[in-house]
PDB file of C-alpha atoms in Angstrom:
ATOM      1  CA  MET A 118     148.836 207.104 119.792  1.00  0.00           C
ATOM      2  CA  THR A 119     146.787 209.260 122.123  1.00  0.00           C
ATOM      3  CA  LEU A 120     144.168 211.426 121.210  1.00  0.00           C
ATOM      4  CA  GLN A 121     144.330 215.022 122.331  1.00  0.00           C
ATOM      5  CA  VAL A 122     140.792 216.243 123.023  1.00  0.00           C
ATOM      6  CA  GLY A 123     139.922 219.952 123.921  1.00  0.00           C
ATOM      7  CA  LEU A 124     136.795 220.620 125.856  1.00  0.00           C
ATOM      8  CA  LEU A 125     135.679 224.209 126.149  1.00  0.00           C
ATOM      9  CA  THR A 126     133.155 224.545 129.080  1.00  0.00           C
ATOM     10  CA  SER A 127     132.345 226.133 132.209  1.00  0.00           C
ATOM     11  CA  TRP A 128     134.480 224.900 134.822  1.00  0.00           C
ATOM     12  CA  ASN A 129     135.195 224.752 138.406  1.00  0.00           C
ATOM     13  CA  THR A 130     131.992 227.011 139.354  1.00  0.00           C
ATOM     14  CA  ARG A 131     128.446 226.753 140.023  1.00  0.00           C
ATOM     15  CA  CYS A 132     127.082 225.361 136.931  1.00  0.00           C
ATOM     16  CA  GLY A 133     125.609 222.244 135.906  1.00  0.00           C
ATOM     17  CA  ILE A 134     127.084 222.213 132.601  1.00  0.00           C
ATOM     18  CA  ALA A 135     130.621 222.747 134.431  1.00  0.00           C
ATOM     19  CA  GLU A 136     129.885 219.579 136.413  1.00  0.00           C
ATOM     20  CA  TYR A 137     128.817 217.905 133.390  1.00  0.00           C
ATOM     21  CA  SER A 138     131.975 218.404 132.138  1.00  0.00           C
ATOM     22  CA  ARG A 139     133.894 217.256 134.953  1.00  0.00           C
ATOM     23  CA  SER A 140     132.247 213.710 134.735  1.00  0.00           C
ATOM     24  CA  LEU A 141     132.802 213.509 131.051  1.00  0.00           C
ATOM     25  CA  ALA A 142     136.450 214.637 131.500  1.00  0.00           C
ATOM     26  CA  GLY A 143     136.938 212.259 134.073  1.00  0.00           C
ATOM     27  CA  ALA A 144     135.422 209.469 132.059  1.00  0.00           C
ATOM     28  CA  MET A 145     137.524 210.388 129.065  1.00  0.00           C
ATOM     29  CA  ARG A 146     140.718 210.615 131.183  1.00  0.00           C
ATOM     30  CA  ARG A 147     140.148 207.125 132.694  1.00  0.00           C
ATOM     31  CA  ARG A 148     140.255 205.664 128.881  1.00  0.00           C
ATOM     32  CA  GLY A 149     144.244 205.788 128.672  1.00  0.00           C
ATOM     33  CA  ASP A 150     143.972 206.767 124.664  1.00  0.00           C
ATOM     34  CA  VAL A 151     142.587 210.201 125.386  1.00  0.00           C
ATOM     35  CA  GLU A 152     144.323 213.068 126.843  1.00  0.00           C
ATOM     36  CA  VAL A 153     142.286 215.973 128.015  1.00  0.00           C
ATOM     37  CA  THR A 154     142.699 219.615 128.357  1.00  0.00           C
ATOM     38  CA  VAL A 155     140.000 221.938 129.519  1.00  0.00           C
ATOM     39  CA  PHE A 156     139.312 225.456 128.409  1.00  0.00           C
ATOM     40  CA  GLY A 157     137.467 226.967 131.497  1.00  0.00           C
ATOM     41  CA  SER A 158     135.749 229.686 132.565  1.00  0.00           C
ATOM     42  CA  ARG A 159     137.503 232.351 134.581  1.00  0.00           C
ATOM     43  CA  ASN A 160     135.729 232.326 138.098  1.00  0.00           C
ATOM     44  CA  VAL A 161     135.583 235.330 140.214  1.00  0.00           C
ATOM     45  CA  GLY A 162     134.792 235.461 144.079  1.00  0.00           C
ATOM     46  CA  ASP A 163     132.225 232.838 145.403  1.00  0.00           C
ATOM     47  CA  ARG A 164     131.738 231.582 141.875  1.00  0.00           C
ATOM     48  CA  ALA A 165     135.221 229.899 142.048  1.00  0.00           C
ATOM     49  CA  VAL A 166     134.585 226.330 143.870  1.00  0.00           C
ATOM     50  CA  ARG A 167     138.022 224.710 143.062  1.00  0.00           C
ATOM     51  CA  GLU A 168     141.528 225.553 141.956  1.00  0.00           C
ATOM     52  CA  TYR A 169     142.569 225.145 138.420  1.00  0.00           C
ATOM     53  CA  GLU A 170     144.096 221.817 137.777  1.00  0.00           C
ATOM     54  CA  ASP A 171     147.388 221.676 135.870  1.00  0.00           C
ATOM     55  CA  TRP A 172     145.473 220.170 132.631  1.00  0.00           C
ATOM     56  CA  ALA A 173     142.810 222.909 132.531  1.00  0.00           C
ATOM     57  CA  VAL A 174     143.316 226.350 131.722  1.00  0.00           C
ATOM     58  CA  PRO A 175     140.999 229.471 132.565  1.00  0.00           C
ATOM     59  CA  SER A 176     140.066 230.949 128.927  1.00  0.00           C
ATOM     60  CA  PHE A 177     137.234 232.912 128.824  1.00  0.00           C
ATOM     61  CA  GLU A 178     134.541 235.244 131.080  1.00  0.00           C
ATOM     62  CA  VAL A 179     130.880 234.719 131.355  1.00  0.00           C
ATOM     63  CA  GLN A 180     129.769 238.264 131.147  1.00  0.00           C
ATOM     64  CA  LEU A 181     126.863 237.246 133.718  1.00  0.00           C
ATOM     65  CA  TRP A 182     128.968 235.849 136.306  1.00  0.00           C
ATOM     66  CA  THR A 183     131.887 238.442 136.113  1.00  0.00           C
ATOM     67  CA  PRO A 184     132.417 242.011 137.799  1.00  0.00           C
ATOM     68  CA  GLY A 185     131.899 244.885 135.181  1.00  0.00           C
ATOM     69  CA  SER A 186     130.339 242.582 132.556  1.00  0.00           C
ATOM     70  CA  ARG A 187     133.667 241.589 131.391  1.00  0.00           C
ATOM     71  CA  TYR A 188     133.334 239.250 128.345  1.00  0.00           C
ATOM     72  CA  ALA A 189     136.891 238.423 127.363  1.00  0.00           C
ATOM     73  CA  PHE A 190     137.776 234.939 125.461  1.00  0.00           C
ATOM     74  CA  ASP A 191     141.311 234.084 124.868  1.00  0.00           C
ATOM     75  CA  ALA A 192     141.327 232.360 121.472  1.00  0.00           C
ATOM     76  CA  ASP A 193     144.808 232.071 121.216  1.00  0.00           C
ATOM     77  CA  ALA A 194     144.980 229.894 124.591  1.00  0.00           C
ATOM     78  CA  VAL A 195     142.443 227.608 122.799  1.00  0.00           C
ATOM     79  CA  LEU A 196     144.032 227.389 119.438  1.00  0.00           C
ATOM     80  CA  GLU A 197     147.456 227.035 120.370  1.00  0.00           C
ATOM     81  CA  PRO A 198     147.881 223.489 121.632  1.00  0.00           C
ATOM     82  CA  GLU A 199     147.887 220.713 119.065  1.00  0.00           C
ATOM     83  CA  LEU A 200     144.694 219.248 119.456  1.00  0.00           C
ATOM     84  CA  ASP A 201     142.959 216.627 117.534  1.00  0.00           C
ATOM     85  CA  VAL A 202     139.406 217.477 118.730  1.00  0.00           C
ATOM     86  CA  LEU A 203     137.785 220.312 120.360  1.00  0.00           C
ATOM     87  CA  HIS A 204     134.512 219.955 121.789  1.00  0.00           C
ATOM     88  CA  ILE A 205     132.265 223.120 122.993  1.00  0.00           C
ATOM     89  CA  GLN A 206     129.881 222.668 125.477  1.00  0.00           C
ATOM     90  CA  TYR A 207     127.436 225.112 124.327  1.00  0.00           C
ATOM     91  CA  SER A 208     125.251 227.468 126.093  1.00  0.00           C
ATOM     92  CA  ASN A 209     124.208 231.105 124.941  1.00  0.00           C
ATOM     93  CA  VAL A 210     125.344 232.771 128.151  1.00  0.00           C
ATOM     94  CA  PHE A 211     128.644 231.340 128.136  1.00  0.00           C
ATOM     95  CA  TYR A 212     130.821 232.610 124.919  1.00  0.00           C
ATOM     96  CA  ARG A 213     131.435 235.987 123.356  1.00  0.00           C
ATOM     97  CA  ARG A 214     129.888 235.213 119.746  1.00  0.00           C
ATOM     98  CA  ARG A 215     132.615 237.090 117.783  1.00  0.00           C
ATOM     99  CA  GLN A 216     135.693 235.113 119.361  1.00  0.00           C
ATOM    100  CA  LEU A 217     133.884 231.575 119.751  1.00  0.00           C
ATOM    101  CA  VAL A 218     133.079 231.753 115.860  1.00  0.00           C
ATOM    102  CA  GLU A 219     137.045 232.790 115.177  1.00  0.00           C
ATOM    103  CA  VAL A 220     138.054 229.602 117.411  1.00  0.00           C
ATOM    104  CA  MET A 221     135.604 227.588 115.306  1.00  0.00           C
ATOM    105  CA  ARG A 222     136.664 229.216 111.861  1.00  0.00           C
ATOM    106  CA  ARG A 223     140.441 228.767 112.790  1.00  0.00           C
ATOM    107  CA  PHE A 224     140.452 225.328 114.408  1.00  0.00           C
ATOM    108  CA  SER A 225     141.675 222.601 111.982  1.00  0.00           C
ATOM    109  CA  GLY A 226     141.079 219.678 114.103  1.00  0.00           C
ATOM    110  CA  VAL A 227     137.706 217.691 114.414  1.00  0.00           C
ATOM    111  CA  LEU A 228     134.850 220.076 116.065  1.00  0.00           C
ATOM    112  CA  ALA A 229     132.316 218.783 118.018  1.00  0.00           C
ATOM    113  CA  ILE A 230     129.447 220.735 119.610  1.00  0.00           C
ATOM    114  CA  THR A 231     126.857 219.711 122.764  1.00  0.00           C
ATOM    115  CA  TRP A 232     123.722 221.650 122.741  1.00  0.00           C
ATOM    116  CA  HIS A 233     122.664 222.407 126.228  1.00  0.00           C
ATOM    117  CA  ASP A 234     120.152 225.213 125.072  1.00  0.00           C
ATOM    118  CA  LYS A 235     116.897 224.867 123.502  1.00  0.00           C
ATOM    119  CA  TYR A 236     117.216 227.999 121.715  1.00  0.00           C
ATOM    120  CA  VAL A 237     120.255 228.674 119.485  1.00  0.00           C
ATOM    121  CA  PRO A 238     120.417 231.917 117.304  1.00  0.00           C
ATOM    122  CA  ARG A 239     119.603 230.941 113.486  1.00  0.00           C
ATOM    123  CA  THR A 240     122.652 232.948 112.369  1.00  0.00           C
ATOM    124  CA  PHE A 241     124.849 230.704 114.620  1.00  0.00           C
ATOM    125  CA  PRO A 242     127.210 228.883 111.979  1.00  0.00           C
ATOM    126  CA  TRP A 243     126.549 225.117 113.466  1.00  0.00           C
ATOM    127  CA  ARG A 244     127.478 223.959 110.048  1.00  0.00           C
ATOM    128  CA  MET A 245     131.407 224.364 110.616  1.00  0.00           C
ATOM    129  CA  ALA A 246     131.089 221.601 113.343  1.00  0.00           C
ATOM    130  CA  ASP A 247     131.754 217.874 112.281  1.00  0.00           C
ATOM    131  CA  LEU A 248     129.834 216.457 115.321  1.00  0.00           C
ATOM    132  CA  LEU A 249     126.720 217.665 116.856  1.00  0.00           C
ATOM    133  CA  TYR A 250     125.197 216.231 119.987  1.00  0.00           C
ATOM    134  CA  ALA A 251     121.951 217.185 122.258  1.00  0.00           C
ATOM    135  CA  HIS A 252     120.449 215.074 125.191  1.00  0.00           C
ATOM    136  CA  ARG A 253     116.640 215.698 123.906  1.00  0.00           C
ATOM    137  CA  GLU A 254     115.466 216.125 120.373  1.00  0.00           C
ATOM    138  CA  ASP A 255     114.088 219.585 121.035  1.00  0.00           C
ATOM    139  CA  ILE A 256     117.538 220.798 122.346  1.00  0.00           C
ATOM    140  CA  GLY A 257     119.836 222.621 119.884  1.00  0.00           C
ATOM    141  CA  ALA A 258     120.028 222.850 116.190  1.00  0.00           C
ATOM    142  CA  GLY A 259     121.318 220.672 113.274  1.00  0.00           C
ATOM    143  CA  PRO A 260     121.636 217.089 112.332  1.00  0.00           C
ATOM    144  CA  ARG A 261     122.203 215.919 116.113  1.00  0.00           C
ATOM    145  CA  ARG A 262     123.015 212.701 117.960  1.00  0.00           C
ATOM    146  CA  LEU A 263     121.171 212.053 120.858  1.00  0.00           C
ATOM    147  CA  ILE A 264     123.137 210.983 123.861  1.00  0.00           C
ATOM    148  CA  PRO A 265     122.525 210.474 127.387  1.00  0.00           C
ATOM    149  CA  GLN A 266     123.270 212.951 130.115  1.00  0.00           C
ATOM    150  CA  GLY A 267     125.196 210.831 131.904  1.00  0.00           C
ATOM    151  CA  ILE A 268     125.065 208.722 135.349  1.00  0.00           C
ATOM    152  CA  GLU A 269     127.864 207.814 137.551  1.00  0.00           C
ATOM    153  CA  VAL A 270     127.219 204.200 137.806  1.00  0.00           C
ATOM    154  CA  ARG A 271     129.113 202.889 140.722  1.00  0.00           C
ATOM    155  CA  PRO A 272     129.032 199.321 142.283  1.00  0.00           C
ATOM    156  CA  PRO A 273     126.576 198.966 145.256  1.00  0.00           C
ATOM    157  CA  VAL A 274     127.835 198.641 148.892  1.00  0.00           C
ATOM    158  CA  ILE A 275     126.738 195.571 150.733  1.00  0.00           C
ATOM    159  CA  LYS A 276     127.357 195.249 154.430  1.00  0.00           C
ATOM    160  CA  THR A 277     126.568 192.713 157.074  1.00  0.00           C
ATOM    161  CA  PHE A 278     127.398 192.983 161.063  1.00  0.00           C
ATOM    162  CA  GLY A 279     126.547 191.505 164.010  1.00  0.00           C
ATOM    163  CA  LEU A 280     128.564 189.280 166.458  1.00  0.00           C
ATOM    164  CA  GLY A 281     129.764 186.962 163.878  1.00  0.00           C
ATOM    165  CA  LYS A 282     126.985 184.706 162.779  1.00  0.00           C
ATOM    166  CA  SER A 283     126.400 186.313 159.425  1.00  0.00           C
ATOM    167  CA  ARG A 284     128.023 184.188 156.603  1.00  0.00           C
ATOM    168  CA  THR A 285     130.617 186.349 154.794  1.00  0.00           C
ATOM    169  CA  ASP A 286     131.528 183.624 152.386  1.00  0.00           C
ATOM    170  CA  ILE A 287     127.974 183.029 151.032  1.00  0.00           C
ATOM    171  CA  ILE A 288     127.500 186.928 150.937  1.00  0.00           C
ATOM    172  CA  GLY A 289     131.028 187.605 149.567  1.00  0.00           C
ATOM    173  CA  GLU A 290     130.555 185.377 146.899  1.00  0.00           C
ATOM    174  CA  ILE A 291     127.785 186.979 145.594  1.00  0.00           C
ATOM    175  CA  CYS A 292     129.243 190.316 145.861  1.00  0.00           C
ATOM    176  CA  GLU A 293     132.259 189.224 143.872  1.00  0.00           C
ATOM    177  CA  ARG A 294     130.456 187.371 141.089  1.00  0.00           C
ATOM    178  CA  ASN A 295     128.671 190.807 140.432  1.00  0.00           C
ATOM    179  CA  GLY A 296     131.322 193.371 141.148  1.00  0.00           C
ATOM    180  CA  TRP A 297     129.650 194.593 144.394  1.00  0.00           C
ATOM    181  CA  LEU A 298     131.528 196.074 147.193  1.00  0.00           C
ATOM    182  CA  PHE A 299     131.146 194.011 150.381  1.00  0.00           C
ATOM    183  CA  GLU A 300     131.926 195.103 154.145  1.00  0.00           C
ATOM    184  CA  SER A 301     131.686 193.639 157.286  1.00  0.00           C
ATOM    185  CA  SER A 302     131.854 194.878 161.050  1.00  0.00           C
ATOM    186  CA  PHE A 303     131.436 192.281 164.019  1.00  0.00           C
ATOM    187  CA  GLY A 304     131.338 193.117 167.336  1.00  0.00           C
ATOM    188  CA  GLU A 305     133.930 190.319 168.049  1.00  0.00           C
ATOM    189  CA  ASN A 306     136.459 192.448 166.018  1.00  0.00           C
ATOM    190  CA  ARG A 307     135.538 195.947 166.931  1.00  0.00           C
ATOM    191  CA  TRP A 308     132.669 197.423 168.724  1.00  0.00           C
ATOM    192  CA  LEU A 309     130.613 200.329 167.755  1.00  0.00           C
ATOM    193  CA  ASP A 310     127.989 202.045 169.812  1.00  0.00           C
ATOM    194  CA  THR A 311     124.400 202.138 168.534  1.00  0.00           C
ATOM    195  CA  GLU A 312     124.725 205.405 166.673  1.00  0.00           C
ATOM    196  CA  GLU A 313     128.160 204.581 165.468  1.00  0.00           C
ATOM    197  CA  LEU A 314     126.973 201.037 164.135  1.00  0.00           C
ATOM    198  CA  ARG A 315     123.917 202.853 162.480  1.00  0.00           C
ATOM    199  CA  ALA A 316     126.084 205.596 160.972  1.00  0.00           C
ATOM    200  CA  TRP A 317     128.001 202.856 159.291  1.00  0.00           C
ATOM    201  CA  LEU A 318     125.081 200.656 158.094  1.00  0.00           C
ATOM    202  CA  ARG A 319     123.716 203.637 156.526  1.00  0.00           C
ATOM    203  CA  ASP A 320     126.566 204.205 154.365  1.00  0.00           C
ATOM    204  CA  SER A 321     125.649 201.229 152.191  1.00  0.00           C
ATOM    205  CA  ASP A 322     123.235 200.081 149.396  1.00  0.00           C
ATOM    206  CA  ALA A 323     121.704 197.154 151.325  1.00  0.00           C
ATOM    207  CA  ILE A 324     122.414 195.169 154.347  1.00  0.00           C
ATOM    208  CA  VAL A 325     122.605 191.136 154.173  1.00  0.00           C
ATOM    209  CA  LEU A 326     122.019 188.816 157.217  1.00  0.00           C
ATOM    210  CA  TRP A 327     122.429 185.268 156.442  1.00  0.00           C
ATOM    211  CA  TYR A 328     122.914 182.850 159.488  1.00  0.00           C
ATOM    212  CA  ASP A 329     123.099 179.209 159.519  1.00  0.00           C
ATOM    213  CA  GLU A 330     119.994 177.480 160.953  1.00  0.00           C
ATOM    214  CA  ASP A 331     119.737 177.006 164.765  1.00  0.00           C
ATOM    215  CA  ARG A 332     116.634 175.474 166.002  1.00  0.00           C
ATOM    216  CA  SER A 333     117.266 176.892 169.610  1.00  0.00           C
ATOM    217  CA  SER A 334     117.389 180.583 168.327  1.00  0.00           C
ATOM    218  CA  GLY A 335     114.915 183.121 169.952  1.00  0.00           C
ATOM    219  CA  GLY A 336     115.468 185.595 167.422  1.00  0.00           C
ATOM    220  CA  SER A 337     117.929 188.445 166.406  1.00  0.00           C
ATOM    221  CA  ALA A 338     118.259 192.030 167.267  1.00  0.00           C
ATOM    222  CA  ALA A 339     120.069 192.461 164.227  1.00  0.00           C
ATOM    223  CA  VAL A 340     117.157 192.920 162.011  1.00  0.00           C
ATOM    224  CA  PRO A 341     115.676 195.908 163.897  1.00  0.00           C
ATOM    225  CA  MET A 342     119.014 197.691 163.599  1.00  0.00           C
ATOM    226  CA  ALA A 343     119.140 196.988 160.213  1.00  0.00           C
ATOM    227  CA  LEU A 344     115.799 198.146 159.167  1.00  0.00           C
ATOM    228  CA  SER A 345     115.878 201.439 161.197  1.00  0.00           C
ATOM    229  CA  THR A 346     118.540 202.441 158.635  1.00  0.00           C
ATOM    230  CA  ARG A 347     115.845 202.316 156.204  1.00  0.00           C
ATOM    231  CA  ARG A 348     118.089 200.748 153.784  1.00  0.00           C
ATOM    232  CA  PRO A 349     117.205 197.477 151.950  1.00  0.00           C
ATOM    233  CA  VAL A 350     117.827 194.499 154.297  1.00  0.00           C
ATOM    234  CA  PHE A 351     117.918 190.869 152.928  1.00  0.00           C
ATOM    235  CA  VAL A 352     117.547 187.833 155.490  1.00  0.00           C
ATOM    236  CA  ASN A 353     117.086 184.128 155.072  1.00  0.00           C
ATOM    237  CA  ASP A 354     114.403 182.279 156.223  1.00  0.00           C
ATOM    238  CA  THR A 355     115.670 180.564 159.564  1.00  0.00           C
ATOM    239  CA  GLU A 356     114.722 180.329 162.953  1.00  0.00           C
ATOM    240  CA  TRP A 357     116.596 183.456 163.489  1.00  0.00           C
ATOM    241  CA  PHE A 358     114.091 185.533 161.704  1.00  0.00           C
ATOM    242  CA  ARG A 359     111.395 183.086 161.821  1.00  0.00           C
ATOM    243  CA  ASP A 360     108.584 186.174 163.274  1.00  0.00           C
ATOM    244  CA  LEU A 361     109.916 188.274 160.102  1.00  0.00           C
ATOM    245  CA  PRO A 362     107.186 188.233 156.920  1.00  0.00           C
ATOM    246  CA  GLU A 363     108.799 187.212 153.633  1.00  0.00           C
ATOM    247  CA  ARG A 364     108.630 190.923 152.156  1.00  0.00           C
ATOM    248  CA  THR A 365     108.050 194.544 153.288  1.00  0.00           C
ATOM    249  CA  THR A 366     108.978 197.679 151.549  1.00  0.00           C
ATOM    250  CA  MET A 367     112.534 197.587 152.875  1.00  0.00           C
ATOM    251  CA  LEU A 368     112.816 193.778 153.939  1.00  0.00           C
ATOM    252  CA  THR A 369     113.074 190.338 151.696  1.00  0.00           C
ATOM    253  CA  LYS A 370     113.461 187.144 153.103  1.00  0.00           C
ATOM    254  CA  VAL A 371     114.443 184.442 150.919  1.00  0.00           C
ATOM    255  CA  SER A 372     115.316 180.586 151.618  1.00  0.00           C
ATOM    256  CA  THR A 373     118.744 179.918 149.368  1.00  0.00           C
ATOM    257  CA  PRO A 374     121.659 181.771 148.134  1.00  0.00           C
ATOM    258  CA  GLU A 375     120.475 181.640 144.575  1.00  0.00           C
ATOM    259  CA  GLN A 376     117.215 183.267 145.691  1.00  0.00           C
ATOM    260  CA  LEU A 377     119.363 185.886 147.558  1.00  0.00           C
ATOM    261  CA  GLU A 378     121.466 186.580 144.338  1.00  0.00           C
ATOM    262  CA  ALA A 379     118.378 187.002 142.401  1.00  0.00           C
ATOM    263  CA  ALA A 380     116.784 189.290 144.555  1.00  0.00           C
ATOM    264  CA  MET A 381     119.685 191.659 145.055  1.00  0.00           C
ATOM    265  CA  ARG A 382     120.113 191.518 141.639  1.00  0.00           C
ATOM    266  CA  ASP A 383     116.627 192.809 140.945  1.00  0.00           C
ATOM    267  CA  ARG A 384     117.340 195.553 143.041  1.00  0.00           C
ATOM    268  CA  PHE A 385     120.844 196.545 141.723  1.00  0.00           C
ATOM    269  CA  VAL A 386     121.002 195.351 138.143  1.00  0.00           C
ATOM    270  CA  ASP A 387     119.775 198.731 136.211  1.00  0.00           C
ATOM    271  CA  ASP A 388     119.189 198.339 132.416  1.00  0.00           C
ATOM    272  CA  TYR A 389     118.471 202.080 132.224  1.00  0.00           C
ATOM    273  CA  ALA A 390     121.518 203.544 134.010  1.00  0.00           C
ATOM    274  CA  GLU A 391     124.200 201.249 133.012  1.00  0.00           C
ATOM    275  CA  PRO A 392     123.920 202.046 129.312  1.00  0.00           C
ATOM    276  CA  ARG A 393     123.974 205.504 130.259  1.00  0.00           C
ATOM    277  CA  SER A 394     127.319 205.639 132.325  1.00  0.00           C
ATOM    278  CA  TRP A 395     129.755 208.384 131.788  1.00  0.00           C
ATOM    279  CA  ASP A 396     132.020 205.553 130.686  1.00  0.00           C
ATOM    280  CA  ARG A 397     129.780 204.520 127.741  1.00  0.00           C
ATOM    281  CA  VAL A 398     129.308 208.358 126.886  1.00  0.00           C
ATOM    282  CA  ALA A 399     132.768 208.921 126.615  1.00  0.00           C
ATOM    283  CA  GLU A 400     133.102 205.564 124.330  1.00  0.00           C
ATOM    284  CA  THR A 401     130.779 206.948 121.885  1.00  0.00           C
ATOM    285  CA  LEU A 402     132.048 210.418 121.907  1.00  0.00           C
ATOM    286  CA  VAL A 403     135.816 209.107 121.239  1.00  0.00           C
ATOM    287  CA  ARG A 404     134.409 206.162 118.650  1.00  0.00           C
ATOM    288  CA  ASP A 405     132.857 209.633 116.826  1.00  0.00           C
ATOM    289  CA  TYR A 406     136.086 211.599 117.257  1.00  0.00           C
ATOM    290  CA  LYS A 407     137.758 208.845 115.545  1.00  0.00           C
ATOM    291  CA  ALA A 408     135.504 207.891 112.831  1.00  0.00           C
ATOM    292  CA  VAL A 409     135.618 211.564 111.362  1.00  0.00           C
ATOM    293  CA  LEU A 410     139.264 211.303 111.475  1.00  0.00           C
ATOM    294  CA  ALA A 411     139.374 207.866 109.413  1.00  0.00           C
ATOM    295  CA  ASP A 412     136.895 209.397 107.018  1.00  0.00           C
ATOM    296  CA  GLY A 413     139.429 211.619 105.719  1.00  0.00           C
ATOM    297  CA  GLY A 414     139.333 214.460 108.782  1.00  0.00           C
ATOM    298  CA  PRO A 415     137.418 217.523 109.429  1.00  0.00           C
ATOM    299  CA  GLY A 416     135.342 219.263 106.752  1.00  0.00           C
ATOM    300  CA  ARG A 417     134.805 216.496 104.042  1.00  0.00           C
ATOM    301  CA  ARG A 418     131.094 216.488 104.539  1.00  0.00           C
ATOM    302  CA  GLN A 419     131.144 220.329 105.176  1.00  0.00           C
ATOM    303  CA  PRO A 420     131.761 222.396 102.063  1.00  0.00           C
ATOM    304  CA  VAL A 421     131.812 225.394 104.263  1.00  0.00           C
ATOM    305  CA  ARG A 422     134.836 224.065 106.451  1.00  0.00           C
ATOM    306  CA  SER A 423     136.524 223.014 103.318  1.00  0.00           C
ATOM    307  CA  ARG A 424     136.383 226.470 101.597  1.00  0.00           C
ATOM    308  CA  LEU A 425     137.369 228.247 104.909  1.00  0.00           C
ATOM    309  CA  PHE A 426     140.763 225.824 105.022  1.00  0.00           C
ATOM    310  CA  SER A 427     141.586 225.327 101.503  1.00  0.00           C
ATOM    311  CA  MET A 428     144.351 228.054 101.631  1.00  0.00           C
ATOM    312  CA  THR A 429     146.035 226.714 104.608  1.00  0.00           C
ATOM    313  CA  ASP A 430     148.843 223.729 104.840  1.00  0.00           C
ATOM    314  CA  ASP A 431     146.987 220.575 106.111  1.00  0.00           C
ATOM    315  CA  LYS A 432     150.125 218.744 106.230  1.00  0.00           C
ATOM    316  CA  PRO A 433     150.928 218.662 109.826  1.00  0.00           C
ATOM    317  CA  LEU A 434     147.549 217.680 110.681  1.00  0.00           C
ATOM    318  CA  ILE A 435     147.145 214.751 107.876  1.00  0.00           C
ATOM    319  CA  ARG A 436     150.391 213.448 109.734  1.00  0.00           C
ATOM    320  CA  ARG A 437     148.846 213.549 112.925  1.00  0.00           C
ATOM    321  CA  LYS A 438     145.756 211.730 111.738  1.00  0.00           C
ATOM    322  CA  ARG A 439     147.613 209.108 110.220  1.00  0.00           C
ATOM    323  CA  GLN A 440     149.640 208.413 113.340  1.00  0.00           C
ATOM    324  CA  LEU A 441     146.410 208.192 115.401  1.00  0.00           C
ATOM    325  CA  LEU A 442     144.889 205.866 112.988  1.00  0.00           C
ATOM    326  CA  GLY A 443     147.917 203.478 112.764  1.00  0.00           C
ATOM    327  CA  HIS A 444     149.122 204.631 109.425  1.00  0.00           C
ATOM    328  CA  PRO A 445     152.652 204.519 108.594  1.00  0.00           C
ATOM    329  CA  PHE A 446     154.561 208.326 108.693  1.00  0.00           C
ATOM    330  CA  ASP A 447     155.300 208.724 105.220  1.00  0.00           C
ATOM    331  CA  GLY A 448     156.914 212.145 105.379  1.00  0.00           C
TER     332      GLY A 448
END
């Protein structure tokens, strides 16, 4: 079964948390086992930067951003859908406190909060949440799990060019093994003037020129063009490039394809960024959501939530959890 997740957050507006939430929602939607509904800010005038998607619902007004300092919060819009998880992106300026706490009290699924402010009012009832997250130890309140901000980790784009001498087979195989994108442009197939070529080359993460040996060569003008883009340039040690040093700030010269691959991996394999990708963040959150469901659902470790919902009929929620966790429906 698909996990139904709601994100309560600023949305489609000039706000870093809104962009954070867009990246997180995108990573969750890519998974295939999560359906996301965003409950976002109502944006007026130049605060609105995009139209609302069909899977996002304008649900609250941010007082500081709204003419007349309106502060409306449509709690019913958030509570009406049948959600398994409600994940609140918390900032003190976003929500009208009374309505937010009402949503937290009435929501019967897994309740998660990611803190985005250092200061959280002492009276804020964070103990009603099943899961708490922050990006630093000094952010938020309660027993929070630290998660990274999220990095959009995309494969590097590698390019080669010239009059057809560069070995696309060698460069292409290296790129394919490492999951990098590879593009080429040769004058014999299409001719770009100097500025067009420079603009095309600048739209890359590195340029590779790998030529077969030719003892009669007097040099190549391709490397000066490549270096003019201020992108990393990799070449092989042949007569074509004999006048070039082995290494400068932007230039690396090697002798074998193995050395080329090693040098490129040194530049592009990032042990810091990759574990912090948005896909990894989404994976962590979804795993935590499912762990709460598997552990018996919201409130088991929170006596306050248990008392709040002791009078409610939880059978529909229990059935839903069992469907999500693969248990047979037992009526």
